[in-house]
CSV table of C-alpha atoms and ligand atoms in Angstrom, one decimal:
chain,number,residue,atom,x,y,z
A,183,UNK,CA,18.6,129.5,111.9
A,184,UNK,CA,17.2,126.0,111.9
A,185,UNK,CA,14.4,125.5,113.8
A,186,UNK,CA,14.1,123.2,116.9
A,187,UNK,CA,10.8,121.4,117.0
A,188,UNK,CA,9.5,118.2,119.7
A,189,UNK,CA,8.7,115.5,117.8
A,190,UNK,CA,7.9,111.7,118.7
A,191,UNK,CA,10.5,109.5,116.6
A,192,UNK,CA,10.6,105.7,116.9
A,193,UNK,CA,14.5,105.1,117.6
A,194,UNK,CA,14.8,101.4,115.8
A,195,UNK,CA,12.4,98.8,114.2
A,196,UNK,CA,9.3,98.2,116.1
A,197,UNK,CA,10.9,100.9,119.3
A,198,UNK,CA,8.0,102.5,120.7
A,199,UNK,CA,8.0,106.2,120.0
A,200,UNK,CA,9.8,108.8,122.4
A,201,UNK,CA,9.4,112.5,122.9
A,202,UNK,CA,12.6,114.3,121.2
A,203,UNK,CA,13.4,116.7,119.6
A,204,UNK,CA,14.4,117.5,115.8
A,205,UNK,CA,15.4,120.5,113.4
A,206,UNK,CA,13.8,121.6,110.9
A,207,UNK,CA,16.2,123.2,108.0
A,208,UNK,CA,16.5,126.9,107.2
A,209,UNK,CA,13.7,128.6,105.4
A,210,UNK,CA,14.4,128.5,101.6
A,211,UNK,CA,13.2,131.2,99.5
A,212,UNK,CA,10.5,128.4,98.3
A,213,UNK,CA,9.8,127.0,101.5
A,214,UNK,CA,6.6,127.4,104.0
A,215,UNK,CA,7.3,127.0,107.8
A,216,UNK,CA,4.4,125.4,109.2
A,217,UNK,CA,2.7,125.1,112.5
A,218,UNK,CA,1.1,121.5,112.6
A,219,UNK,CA,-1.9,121.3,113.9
A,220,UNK,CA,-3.1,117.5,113.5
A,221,UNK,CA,-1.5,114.3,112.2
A,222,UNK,CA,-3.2,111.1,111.6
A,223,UNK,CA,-2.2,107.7,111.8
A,224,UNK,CA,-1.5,105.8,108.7
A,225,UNK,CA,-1.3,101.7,108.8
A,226,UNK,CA,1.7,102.8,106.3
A,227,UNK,CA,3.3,104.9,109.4
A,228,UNK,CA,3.4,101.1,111.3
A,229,UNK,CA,4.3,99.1,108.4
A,230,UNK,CA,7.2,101.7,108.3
A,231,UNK,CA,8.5,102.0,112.1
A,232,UNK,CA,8.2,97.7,112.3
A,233,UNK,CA,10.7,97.8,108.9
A,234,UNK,CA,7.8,95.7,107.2
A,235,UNK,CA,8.7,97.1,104.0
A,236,UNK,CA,12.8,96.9,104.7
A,237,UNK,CA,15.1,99.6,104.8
A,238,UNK,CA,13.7,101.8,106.8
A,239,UNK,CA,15.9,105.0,108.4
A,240,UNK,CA,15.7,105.3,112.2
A,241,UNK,CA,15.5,107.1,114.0
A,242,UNK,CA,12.1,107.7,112.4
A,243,UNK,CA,9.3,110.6,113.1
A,244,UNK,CA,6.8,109.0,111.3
A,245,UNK,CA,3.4,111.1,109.9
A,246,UNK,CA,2.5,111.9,106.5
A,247,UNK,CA,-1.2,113.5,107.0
A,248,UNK,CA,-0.2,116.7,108.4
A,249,UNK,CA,-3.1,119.9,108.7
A,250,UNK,CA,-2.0,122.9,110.1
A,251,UNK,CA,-1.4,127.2,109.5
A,252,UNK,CA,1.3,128.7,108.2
A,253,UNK,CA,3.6,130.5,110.1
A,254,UNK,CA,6.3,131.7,108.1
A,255,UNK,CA,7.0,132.0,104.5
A,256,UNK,CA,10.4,132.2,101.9
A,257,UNK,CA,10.6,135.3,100.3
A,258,UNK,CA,9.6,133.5,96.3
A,259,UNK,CA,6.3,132.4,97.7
A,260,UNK,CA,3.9,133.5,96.3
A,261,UNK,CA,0.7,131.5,96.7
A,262,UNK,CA,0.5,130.9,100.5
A,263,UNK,CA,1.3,133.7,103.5
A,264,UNK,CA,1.4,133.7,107.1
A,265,UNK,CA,-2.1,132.2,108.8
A,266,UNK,CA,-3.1,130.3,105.9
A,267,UNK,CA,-5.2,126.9,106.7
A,268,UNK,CA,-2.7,123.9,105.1
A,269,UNK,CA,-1.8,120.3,104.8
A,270,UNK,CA,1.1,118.3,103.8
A,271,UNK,CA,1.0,114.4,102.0
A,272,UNK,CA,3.3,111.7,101.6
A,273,UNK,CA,5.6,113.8,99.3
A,274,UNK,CA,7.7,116.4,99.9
A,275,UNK,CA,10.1,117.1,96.8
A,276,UNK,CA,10.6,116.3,93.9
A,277,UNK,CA,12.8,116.9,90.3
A,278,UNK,CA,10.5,119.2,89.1
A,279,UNK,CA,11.3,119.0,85.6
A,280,UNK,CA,10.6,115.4,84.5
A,281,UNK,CA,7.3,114.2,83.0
A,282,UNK,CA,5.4,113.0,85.2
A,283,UNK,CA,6.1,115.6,87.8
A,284,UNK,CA,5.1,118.1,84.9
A,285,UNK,CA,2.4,116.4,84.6
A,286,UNK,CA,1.6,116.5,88.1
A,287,UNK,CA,2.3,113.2,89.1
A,288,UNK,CA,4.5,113.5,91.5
A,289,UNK,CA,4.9,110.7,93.1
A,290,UNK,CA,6.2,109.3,90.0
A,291,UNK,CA,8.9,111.5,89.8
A,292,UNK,CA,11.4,109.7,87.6
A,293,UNK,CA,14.3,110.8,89.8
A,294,UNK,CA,12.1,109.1,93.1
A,295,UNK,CA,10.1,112.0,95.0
A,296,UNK,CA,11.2,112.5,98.2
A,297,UNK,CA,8.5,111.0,101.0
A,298,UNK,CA,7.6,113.0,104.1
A,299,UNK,CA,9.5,110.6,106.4
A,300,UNK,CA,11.6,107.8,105.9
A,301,UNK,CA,13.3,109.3,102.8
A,302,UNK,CA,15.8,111.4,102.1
A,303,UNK,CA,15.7,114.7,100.6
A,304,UNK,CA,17.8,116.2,97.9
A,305,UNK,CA,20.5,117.0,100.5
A,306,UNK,CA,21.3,113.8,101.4
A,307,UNK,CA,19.7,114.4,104.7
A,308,UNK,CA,16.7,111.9,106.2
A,309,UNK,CA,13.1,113.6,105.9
A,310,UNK,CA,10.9,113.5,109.5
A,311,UNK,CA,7.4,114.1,109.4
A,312,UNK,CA,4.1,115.0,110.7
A,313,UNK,CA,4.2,113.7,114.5
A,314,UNK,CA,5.9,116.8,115.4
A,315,UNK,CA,4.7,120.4,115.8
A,316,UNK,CA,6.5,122.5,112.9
A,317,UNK,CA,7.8,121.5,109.9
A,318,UNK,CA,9.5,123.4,106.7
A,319,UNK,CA,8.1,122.2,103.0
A,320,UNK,CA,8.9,123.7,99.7
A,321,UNK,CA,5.6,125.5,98.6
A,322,UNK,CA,4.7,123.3,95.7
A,323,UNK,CA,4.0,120.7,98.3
A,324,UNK,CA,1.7,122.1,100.3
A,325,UNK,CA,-1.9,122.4,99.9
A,326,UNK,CA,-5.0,124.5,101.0
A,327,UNK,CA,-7.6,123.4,103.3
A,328,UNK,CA,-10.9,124.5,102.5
A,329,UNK,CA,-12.6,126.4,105.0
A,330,UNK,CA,-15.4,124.1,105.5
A,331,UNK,CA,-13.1,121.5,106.5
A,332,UNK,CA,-11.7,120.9,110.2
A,333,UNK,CA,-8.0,120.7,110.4
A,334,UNK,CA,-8.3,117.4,112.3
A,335,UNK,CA,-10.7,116.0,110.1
A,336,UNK,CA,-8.6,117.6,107.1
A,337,UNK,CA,-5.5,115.6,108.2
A,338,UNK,CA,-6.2,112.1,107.0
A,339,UNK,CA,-7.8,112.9,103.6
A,340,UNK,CA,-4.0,114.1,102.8
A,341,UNK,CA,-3.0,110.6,102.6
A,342,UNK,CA,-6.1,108.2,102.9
A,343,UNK,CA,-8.5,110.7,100.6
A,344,UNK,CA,-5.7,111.0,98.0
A,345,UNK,CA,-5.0,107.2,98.2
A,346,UNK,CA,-8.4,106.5,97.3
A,347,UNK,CA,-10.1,109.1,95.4
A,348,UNK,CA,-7.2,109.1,92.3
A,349,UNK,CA,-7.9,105.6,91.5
A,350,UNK,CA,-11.5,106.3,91.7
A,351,UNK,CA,-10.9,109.2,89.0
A,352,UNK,CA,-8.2,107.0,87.0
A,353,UNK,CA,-10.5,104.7,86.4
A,354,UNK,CA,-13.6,106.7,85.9
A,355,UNK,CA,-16.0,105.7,88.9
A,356,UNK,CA,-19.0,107.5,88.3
A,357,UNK,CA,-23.3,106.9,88.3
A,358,UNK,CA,-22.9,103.4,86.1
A,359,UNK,CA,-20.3,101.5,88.2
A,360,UNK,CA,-20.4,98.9,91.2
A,361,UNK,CA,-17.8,99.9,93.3
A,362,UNK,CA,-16.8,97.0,96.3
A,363,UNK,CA,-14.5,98.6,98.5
A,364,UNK,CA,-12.4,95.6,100.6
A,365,UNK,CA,-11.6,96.7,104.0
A,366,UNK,CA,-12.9,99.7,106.0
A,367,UNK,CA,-10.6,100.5,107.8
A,368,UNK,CA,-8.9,104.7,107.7
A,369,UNK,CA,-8.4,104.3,103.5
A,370,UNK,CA,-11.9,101.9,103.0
A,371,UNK,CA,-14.4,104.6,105.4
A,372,UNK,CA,-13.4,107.5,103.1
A,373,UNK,CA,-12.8,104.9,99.6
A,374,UNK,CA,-16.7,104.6,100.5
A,375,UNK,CA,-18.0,108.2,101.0
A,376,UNK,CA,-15.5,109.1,97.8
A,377,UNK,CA,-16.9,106.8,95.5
A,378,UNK,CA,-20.6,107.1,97.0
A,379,UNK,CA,-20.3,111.0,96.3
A,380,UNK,CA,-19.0,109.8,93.1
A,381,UNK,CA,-22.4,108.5,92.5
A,382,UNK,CA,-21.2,104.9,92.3
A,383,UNK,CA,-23.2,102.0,93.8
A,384,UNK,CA,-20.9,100.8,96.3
A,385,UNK,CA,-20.4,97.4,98.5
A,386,UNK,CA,-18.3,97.0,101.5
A,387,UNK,CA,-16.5,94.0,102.0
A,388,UNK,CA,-15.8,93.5,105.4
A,389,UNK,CA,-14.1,91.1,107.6
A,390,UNK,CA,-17.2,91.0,109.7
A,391,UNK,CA,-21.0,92.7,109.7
A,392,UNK,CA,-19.9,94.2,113.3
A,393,UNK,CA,-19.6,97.9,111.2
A,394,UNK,CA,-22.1,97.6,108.9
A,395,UNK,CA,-24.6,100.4,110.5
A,396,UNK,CA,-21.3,103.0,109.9
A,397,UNK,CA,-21.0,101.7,106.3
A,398,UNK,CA,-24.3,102.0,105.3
A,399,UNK,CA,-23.7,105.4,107.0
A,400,UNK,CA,-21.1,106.5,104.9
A,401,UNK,CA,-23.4,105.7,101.7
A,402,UNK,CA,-22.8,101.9,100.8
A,403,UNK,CA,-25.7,100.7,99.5
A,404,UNK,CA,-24.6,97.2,100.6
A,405,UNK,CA,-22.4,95.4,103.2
A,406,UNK,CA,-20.9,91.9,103.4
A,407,UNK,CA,-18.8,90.0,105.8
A,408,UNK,CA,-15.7,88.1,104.1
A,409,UNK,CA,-15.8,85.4,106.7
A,410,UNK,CA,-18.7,84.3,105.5
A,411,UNK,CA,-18.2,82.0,102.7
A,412,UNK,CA,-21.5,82.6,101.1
A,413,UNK,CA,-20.4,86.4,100.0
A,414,UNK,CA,-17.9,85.1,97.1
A,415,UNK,CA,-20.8,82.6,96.1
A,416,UNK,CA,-23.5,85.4,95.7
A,417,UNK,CA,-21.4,88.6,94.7
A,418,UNK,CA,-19.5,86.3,91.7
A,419,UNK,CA,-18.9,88.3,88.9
A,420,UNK,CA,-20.8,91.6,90.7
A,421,UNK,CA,-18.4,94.7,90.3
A,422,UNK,CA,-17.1,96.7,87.7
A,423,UNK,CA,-14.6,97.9,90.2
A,424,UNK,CA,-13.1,96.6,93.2
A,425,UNK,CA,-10.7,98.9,95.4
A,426,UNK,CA,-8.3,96.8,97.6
A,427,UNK,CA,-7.7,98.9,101.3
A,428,UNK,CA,-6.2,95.9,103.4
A,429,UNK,CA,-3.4,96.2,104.8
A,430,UNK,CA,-2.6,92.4,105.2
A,431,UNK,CA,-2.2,89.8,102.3
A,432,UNK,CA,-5.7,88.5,100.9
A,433,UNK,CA,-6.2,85.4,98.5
A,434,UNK,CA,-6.5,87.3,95.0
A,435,UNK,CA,-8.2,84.6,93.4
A,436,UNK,CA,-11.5,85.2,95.4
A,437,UNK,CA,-12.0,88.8,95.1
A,438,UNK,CA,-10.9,88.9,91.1
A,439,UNK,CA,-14.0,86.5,90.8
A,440,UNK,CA,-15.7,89.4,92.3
A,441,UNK,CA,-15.3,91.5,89.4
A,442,UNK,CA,-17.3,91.7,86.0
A,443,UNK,CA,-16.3,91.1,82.4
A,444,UNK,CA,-13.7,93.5,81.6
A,445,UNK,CA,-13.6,94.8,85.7
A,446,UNK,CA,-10.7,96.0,87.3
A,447,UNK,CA,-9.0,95.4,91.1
A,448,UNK,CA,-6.8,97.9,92.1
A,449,UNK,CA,-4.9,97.0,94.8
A,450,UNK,CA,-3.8,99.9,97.5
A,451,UNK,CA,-3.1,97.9,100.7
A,452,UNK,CA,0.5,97.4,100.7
A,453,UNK,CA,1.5,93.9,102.5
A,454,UNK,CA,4.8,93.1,102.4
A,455,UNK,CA,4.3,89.6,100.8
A,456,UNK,CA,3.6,89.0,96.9
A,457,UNK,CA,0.3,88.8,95.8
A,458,UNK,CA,-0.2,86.3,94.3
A,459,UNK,CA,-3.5,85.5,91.0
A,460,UNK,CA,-3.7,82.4,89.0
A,461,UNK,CA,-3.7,83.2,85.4
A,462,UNK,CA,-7.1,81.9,84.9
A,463,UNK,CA,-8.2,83.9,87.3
A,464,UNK,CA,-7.5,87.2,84.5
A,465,UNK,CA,-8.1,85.5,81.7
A,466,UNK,CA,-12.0,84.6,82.2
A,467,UNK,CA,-13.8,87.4,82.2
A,468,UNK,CA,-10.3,89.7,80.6
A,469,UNK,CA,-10.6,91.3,84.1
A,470,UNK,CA,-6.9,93.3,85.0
A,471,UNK,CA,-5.3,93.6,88.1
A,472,UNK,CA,-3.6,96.9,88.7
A,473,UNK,CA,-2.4,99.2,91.8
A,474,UNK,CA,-2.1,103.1,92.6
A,475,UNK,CA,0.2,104.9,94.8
A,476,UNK,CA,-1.3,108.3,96.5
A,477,UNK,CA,-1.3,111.2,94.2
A,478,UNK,CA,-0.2,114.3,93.0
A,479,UNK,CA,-0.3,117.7,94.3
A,480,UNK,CA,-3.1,118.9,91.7
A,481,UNK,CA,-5.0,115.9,92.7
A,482,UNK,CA,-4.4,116.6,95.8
A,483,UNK,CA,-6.2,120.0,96.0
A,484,UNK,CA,-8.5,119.2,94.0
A,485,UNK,CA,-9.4,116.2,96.5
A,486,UNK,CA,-9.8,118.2,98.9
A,487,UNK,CA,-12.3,120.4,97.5
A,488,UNK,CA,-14.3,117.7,96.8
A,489,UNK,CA,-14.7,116.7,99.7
A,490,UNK,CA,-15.5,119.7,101.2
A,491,UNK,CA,-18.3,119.9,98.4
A,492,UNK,CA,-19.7,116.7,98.7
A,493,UNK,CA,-19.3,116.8,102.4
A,494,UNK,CA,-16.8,113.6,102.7
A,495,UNK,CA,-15.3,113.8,106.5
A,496,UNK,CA,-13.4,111.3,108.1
A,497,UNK,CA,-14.3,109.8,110.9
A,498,UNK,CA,-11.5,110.7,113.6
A,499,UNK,CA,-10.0,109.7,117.3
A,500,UNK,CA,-8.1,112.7,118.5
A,501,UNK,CA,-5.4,111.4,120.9
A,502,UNK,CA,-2.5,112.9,122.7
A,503,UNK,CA,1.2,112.2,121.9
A,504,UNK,CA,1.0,109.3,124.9
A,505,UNK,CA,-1.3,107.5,123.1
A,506,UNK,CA,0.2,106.7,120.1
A,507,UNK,CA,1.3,102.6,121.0
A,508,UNK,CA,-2.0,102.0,122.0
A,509,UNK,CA,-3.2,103.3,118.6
A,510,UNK,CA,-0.7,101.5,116.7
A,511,UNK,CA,-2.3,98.0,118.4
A,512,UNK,CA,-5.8,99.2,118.0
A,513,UNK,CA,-5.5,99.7,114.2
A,514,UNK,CA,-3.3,96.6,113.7
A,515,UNK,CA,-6.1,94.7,115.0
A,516,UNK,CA,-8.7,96.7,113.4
A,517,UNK,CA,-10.2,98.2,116.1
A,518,UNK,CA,-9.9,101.7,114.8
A,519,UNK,CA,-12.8,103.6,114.1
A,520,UNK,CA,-11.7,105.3,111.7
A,521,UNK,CA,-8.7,107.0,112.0
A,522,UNK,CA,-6.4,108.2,115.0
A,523,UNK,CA,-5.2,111.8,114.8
A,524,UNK,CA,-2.8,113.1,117.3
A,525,UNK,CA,-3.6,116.3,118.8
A,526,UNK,CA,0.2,117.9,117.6
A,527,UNK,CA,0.0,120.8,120.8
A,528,UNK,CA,0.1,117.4,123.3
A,529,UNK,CA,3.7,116.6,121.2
A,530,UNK,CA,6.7,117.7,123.7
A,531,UNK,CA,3.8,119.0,126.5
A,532,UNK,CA,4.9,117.7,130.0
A,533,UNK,CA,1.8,116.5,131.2
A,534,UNK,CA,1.1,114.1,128.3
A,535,UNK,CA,4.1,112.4,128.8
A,536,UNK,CA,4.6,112.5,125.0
B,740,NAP,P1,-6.2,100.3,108.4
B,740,NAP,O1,-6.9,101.5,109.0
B,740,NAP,O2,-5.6,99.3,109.3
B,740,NAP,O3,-7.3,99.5,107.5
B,740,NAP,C1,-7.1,98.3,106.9
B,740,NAP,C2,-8.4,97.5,107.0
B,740,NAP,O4,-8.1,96.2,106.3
B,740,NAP,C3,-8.8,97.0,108.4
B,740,NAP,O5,-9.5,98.0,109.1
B,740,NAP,C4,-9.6,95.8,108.1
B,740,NAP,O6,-10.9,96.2,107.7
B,740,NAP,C5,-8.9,95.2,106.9
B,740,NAP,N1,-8.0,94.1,107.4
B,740,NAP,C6,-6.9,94.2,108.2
B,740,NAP,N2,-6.3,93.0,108.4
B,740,NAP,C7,-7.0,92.1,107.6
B,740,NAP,C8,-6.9,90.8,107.3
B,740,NAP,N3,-5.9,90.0,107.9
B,740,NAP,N4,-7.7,90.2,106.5
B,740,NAP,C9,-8.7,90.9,105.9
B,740,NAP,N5,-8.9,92.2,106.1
B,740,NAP,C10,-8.1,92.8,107.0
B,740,NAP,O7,-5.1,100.7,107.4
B,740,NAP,P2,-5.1,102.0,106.4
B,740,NAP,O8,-4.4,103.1,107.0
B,740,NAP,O9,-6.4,102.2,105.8
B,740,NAP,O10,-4.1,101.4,105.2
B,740,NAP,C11,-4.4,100.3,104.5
B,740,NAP,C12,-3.3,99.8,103.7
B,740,NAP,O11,-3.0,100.7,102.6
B,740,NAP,C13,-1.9,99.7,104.4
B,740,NAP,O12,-1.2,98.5,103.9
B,740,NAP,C14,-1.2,100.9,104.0
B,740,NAP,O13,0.2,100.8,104.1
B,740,NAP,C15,-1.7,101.1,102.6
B,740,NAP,N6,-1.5,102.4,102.0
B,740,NAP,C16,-1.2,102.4,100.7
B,740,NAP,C17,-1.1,103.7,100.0
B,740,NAP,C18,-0.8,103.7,98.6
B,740,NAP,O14,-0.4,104.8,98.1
B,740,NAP,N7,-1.1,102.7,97.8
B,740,NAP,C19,-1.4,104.8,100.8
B,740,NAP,C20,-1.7,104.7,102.1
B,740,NAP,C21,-1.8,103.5,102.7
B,740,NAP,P3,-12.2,95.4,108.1
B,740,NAP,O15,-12.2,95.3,109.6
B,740,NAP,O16,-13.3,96.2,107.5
B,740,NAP,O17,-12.1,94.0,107.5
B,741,ZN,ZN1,-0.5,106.9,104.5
């Protein structure tokens, strides 16, 4: 039987979110039923539900940092069982059988992994995600929280930790490199613990100084505000590594200056608009340009249990279902500190109004 689960779905671009209710498909032999716990917010989640990206599928239950316990299992799993500690990504199938999903890059699938939400699966029918409280995933897609992790503070690492700590890896971060990270908002606060752990030396580049105390927290060694003209003048040619988090469109030109001989900008922020670098720009100082799109599911776990080692936690907001628009203004005007992450049990409760 398919399962009937509440679930807070935006019913057309830009709609504010309603309580309903959704099903979740039969369990496969390879699939996990799972109890959700916690989902956080990600700017992607409102880029999505305000069709900022175009063709979006509504109605839409956005949510694609999902931490909660199993509840059920198929009967071929054979890696998770009933009570285990999970979470669930931006993915939620894919081929299988081609390279890169071999190789563990799923979301490179050559046949297009399916996303949490927004997507479609195999069967033609849309995906929903994490703003709900149960839903069904093949196995391969879920992954194990570490004990020493919260569930709530688990939740956003499974999209904002993986965002940020592959290209960190890609591209070898370590003890030698300057690291700026543009933008603290949910991606940039854990971009800086990552890459700190990492034992980069790492700069935040900020609209404004008004966070710098939490930065310097979260183990940048320095901070800058961006409104302040001065910054491009004295950082010139500073970083062997700049990681892009904003979620708006940014003039390309000043932060490749930024960068080294031979440095690299990888763009993660995901405007809607072109961005846009003069030619000169790359050519002095052969720097590249490049972007990165989440991760894996190897990387995935193995994320994880890096941050449970080097102690990289999130900074959260639990809300209830009924607070969701409010959050949705608070982090397009960055005002969120760090990341929202609705309490799933207040999804479908009567007194929530959610
Ligand atoms: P967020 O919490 O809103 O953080 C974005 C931060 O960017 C803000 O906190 C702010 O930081 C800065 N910012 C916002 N508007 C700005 C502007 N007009 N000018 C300069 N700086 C501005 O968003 P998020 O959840 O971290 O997501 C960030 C972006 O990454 C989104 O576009 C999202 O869709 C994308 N994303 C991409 C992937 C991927 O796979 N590539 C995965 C997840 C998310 P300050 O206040 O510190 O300046
Ligand atoms: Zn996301």
């Amino acid at each position: 039987m398919p399962t009937t689960t509440p679930a807070l779905s935006a019913p057309s671009a830009g709609a504010a979110l309603d309580a309903t209710t959704i099903e979740r498909r039969d369990l496969g032999e390879q699939d996990v039923l799972i109890d959700i716990q916690f989902c956080g917010i990600c700017h992607s989640d409102i880029h999505q539900v305000k069709d900022e990206w175009g063709g979006s599928i509504f109605p839409m239950v956005p949510g694609h940092e999902i931490a909660g316990v199993v509840a059920a299992v198929g009967s071929a799993v054979t890696k998770l069982s009933a009570g285990d500690r999970v979470g669930v990504g931006c993915l939620v199938d894919s081929c299988g059988e081609c390279e890169q999903c071999r190789a563990g890059e799923e979301q490179f699938c050559v046949k297009s992994a399916v996303p949490t939400y927004n997507g479609r699966g195999y069967d033609g029918e849309p995906t929903f995600g994490g703003y709900s409280r149960q839903i069904v995933v093949r196995e391969r897609f879920v992954v194990r929280i570490p004990d020493s992790l919260e569930l709530q503070d688990a939740a956003p690492l499974l999209c904002a930790g993986i965002t940020t700590y592959v290209p960190f890896k890609h591209w070898k971060v370590g003890a030698e490199t300057t690291v700026a990270v543009i933008g603290m908002g949910g991606l940039g606060h854990v971009a800086v613990q990552i890459a700190a752990a990492m034992g980069a030396e790492v700069t935040v580049l900020s609209q404004t100084l008004s966070k710098q105390e939490d930065g310097l927290r979260f183990g940048a060694k320095h901070y800058y505000a961006t409104s302040d003209r001065a910054t491009f003048k004295e950082l010139a040619g500073s970083f062997d590594f700049i990681l892009n988090t904003v979620s708006a469109n940014l003039d390309m030109n000043k932060y490749m200056r930024l960068l080294a001989v031979d440095g690299t900008l990888v763009n993660v922020g995901a405007p809607s608009d072109p961005l846009s670098v003069g030619a000169f720009t790359l050519i002095g100082g052969r720097r590249s340009l490049a972007g990165s799109a989440i991760g894996g599911l190897p990387d995935t776990q193995e994320m994880l249990d890096f941050c449970a080692e080097h102690g990289v936690k999130p900074e959260i907001e639990l809300i209830g279902a009924g607070e969701v628009g409010e959050a949705y203004e608070r982090v397009e005007s960055s005002r969120v500190r760090y990341r929202f992450v609705i309490d799933a049990a207040t999804i479908g409760a009567a007194s929530t109004g959610g």
